[in-house]
Coordinates of C-alpha atoms in Angstrom, one line a residue:
R39 CA -30.7 44.6 37.6
E40 CA -27.8 47.0 37.0
T41 CA -26.0 44.2 35.0
I42 CA -29.1 44.0 32.7
A43 CA -29.1 47.8 32.3
G44 CA -25.4 47.7 31.2
L45 CA -26.0 44.8 28.9
N46 CA -29.0 46.6 27.4
F47 CA -26.8 49.7 26.9
W48 CA -24.0 47.8 25.1
N49 CA -26.5 45.9 23.0
A50 CA -28.2 49.1 21.9
L51 CA -24.8 50.6 20.9
Q52 CA -24.0 47.7 18.5
G53 CA -23.3 49.0 15.0
S54 CA -23.1 52.7 16.1
N55 CA -20.3 55.0 16.9
V56 CA -18.9 55.1 20.4
P57 CA -19.7 58.0 22.6
E58 CA -17.2 60.9 22.6
L59 CA -16.3 60.1 19.0
V60 CA -17.0 63.1 16.7
K61 CA -17.9 62.7 13.1
W62 CA -16.4 66.0 11.9
R63 CA -13.2 67.7 12.8
Y64 CA -11.5 70.4 10.7
N65 CA -8.0 71.9 10.9
T66 CA -6.8 74.7 8.7
V67 CA -3.5 76.7 8.7
V68 CA -2.6 79.8 6.8
N69 CA 0.7 81.7 6.8
Y70 CA 2.0 84.6 4.6
A71 CA 5.6 85.8 4.4
F72 CA 6.1 89.2 2.8
P73 CA 9.0 88.6 0.3
E74 CA 9.8 92.2 -0.6
G75 CA 9.0 95.8 0.0
K76 CA 8.6 97.7 3.3
L77 CA 7.2 94.6 5.0
S78 CA 10.0 92.3 3.8
G79 CA 10.9 89.7 6.4
L80 CA 7.5 89.9 8.2
N81 CA 5.2 86.8 8.3
V82 CA 1.7 86.6 9.7
G83 CA -0.6 83.6 10.1
G84 CA -3.3 81.7 11.9
S85 CA -5.0 78.4 12.3
W86 CA -8.5 77.2 13.2
R87 CA -9.3 73.9 14.8
Y88 CA -12.9 72.8 15.0
S89 CA -14.5 69.7 16.4
E90 CA -18.2 69.1 16.4
A91 CA -20.1 68.4 19.7
P92 CA -19.4 64.9 20.9
T93 CA -22.0 62.5 22.3
V94 CA -21.8 62.6 26.1
G95 CA -24.6 60.3 27.0
F96 CA -28.1 58.9 26.2
P97 CA -31.5 59.4 27.7
V98 CA -32.5 56.6 30.0
I99 CA -35.9 54.9 29.5
P100 CA -36.8 52.9 32.6
G101 CA -38.4 49.5 31.9
A102 CA -39.6 46.4 33.7
N103 CA -36.7 44.4 32.4
G104 CA -34.1 47.0 33.2
N105 CA -33.3 50.4 31.6
T106 CA -33.0 50.9 27.9
Y107 CA -31.3 53.9 26.2
D108 CA -32.5 56.2 23.5
I109 CA -29.5 55.8 21.2
A110 CA -31.2 57.7 18.4
N111 CA -31.3 60.9 20.4
P112 CA -28.0 61.3 22.3
W113 CA -27.1 64.1 24.6
K114 CA -24.4 66.3 23.0
G115 CA -21.5 68.2 24.7
N116 CA -20.0 71.4 23.4
K117 CA -18.3 72.0 20.1
D118 CA -14.6 72.9 20.3
D119 CA -13.6 76.0 18.3
V120 CA -9.9 77.1 18.7
W121 CA -8.2 80.0 16.9
D122 CA -4.4 80.6 16.9
F123 CA -2.5 83.6 15.5
W124 CA 1.1 84.5 15.1
A125 CA 3.4 87.2 13.6
G126 CA 7.1 87.0 13.1
Y127 CA 10.0 88.9 11.6
E128 CA 13.4 87.7 10.3
M129 CA 16.5 89.3 8.9
P130 CA 20.1 88.7 8.3
L131 CA 22.6 90.1 10.8
G132 CA 25.8 90.3 8.8
D133 CA 27.0 87.6 6.4
R134 CA 26.8 84.6 8.7
V135 CA 24.0 85.2 11.2
H136 CA 20.2 85.1 10.6
W137 CA 17.8 86.4 13.2
R138 CA 14.1 85.4 13.6
I139 CA 11.6 86.3 16.2
Q140 CA 7.9 85.2 16.4
A141 CA 5.0 85.8 18.8
N142 CA 2.4 83.1 19.0
V143 CA -1.0 83.2 20.7
R144 CA -2.7 79.8 21.0
N145 CA -6.4 79.6 21.6
I146 CA -6.8 83.4 21.5
F147 CA -10.5 83.4 22.2
G148 CA -10.4 80.6 24.7
G149 CA -11.1 81.0 28.4
D150 CA -11.7 78.7 31.3
D151 CA -14.6 76.9 29.7
L152 CA -15.7 73.5 30.9
F153 CA -16.7 70.8 28.4
P154 CA -18.9 68.0 29.5
V155 CA -17.4 64.5 28.8
T156 CA -20.2 62.4 30.3
V157 CA -23.7 63.1 31.8
Q158 CA -25.7 61.5 34.5
P159 CA -28.8 59.4 33.6
D160 CA -31.0 62.5 34.0
G161 CA -28.9 64.5 31.6
T162 CA -27.0 66.7 34.1
G163 CA -23.3 67.0 33.8
G164 CA -21.3 64.1 35.2
F165 CA -17.7 64.7 34.3
Y166 CA -16.1 67.8 32.7
R167 CA -12.8 68.7 31.2
I168 CA -11.2 72.1 31.2
G169 CA -10.7 73.6 27.7
A170 CA -7.3 74.5 26.4
P171 CA -6.0 77.7 28.0
R172 CA -4.9 80.8 26.1
T173 CA -1.1 80.8 25.9
W174 CA 1.4 83.4 24.6
T175 CA 4.9 82.5 23.5
I176 CA 7.8 84.4 21.9
K177 CA 10.5 82.5 20.1
N178 CA 13.8 84.1 19.3
T179 CA 16.4 82.3 17.2
F180 CA 19.8 82.9 15.7
T181 CA 21.1 80.6 13.0
F182 CA 24.7 80.7 11.7

């Protein structure tokens, strides 16, 4: 009976996108370096990564010949919305040495969110992933 349910599921998915595949994903990056004036050498920037909510499962419709699935009305997980920011400064140190420092914050608004990957047949969460953590880095370089 479970074999029939699995076969019904895969037959229903024929010609459609696979679960967990998102249709829309956006990435954008912006950076500005101040070329002159009091802020000369400073750069600031940020990025935004967005992914729409993925399909994490389908409602189950019990039947006499095994379960069928409501492919037209899937259960959706959470959208992923990640913001990064950075600021840096660079300047020459003499004739042959160039110094650069930059602070980066990745996923600045992130936390310890859980994102559903799959759901149980009744729609409750089945398997989760932990969202990207917020990270801070400082990079300091000397070139010569």
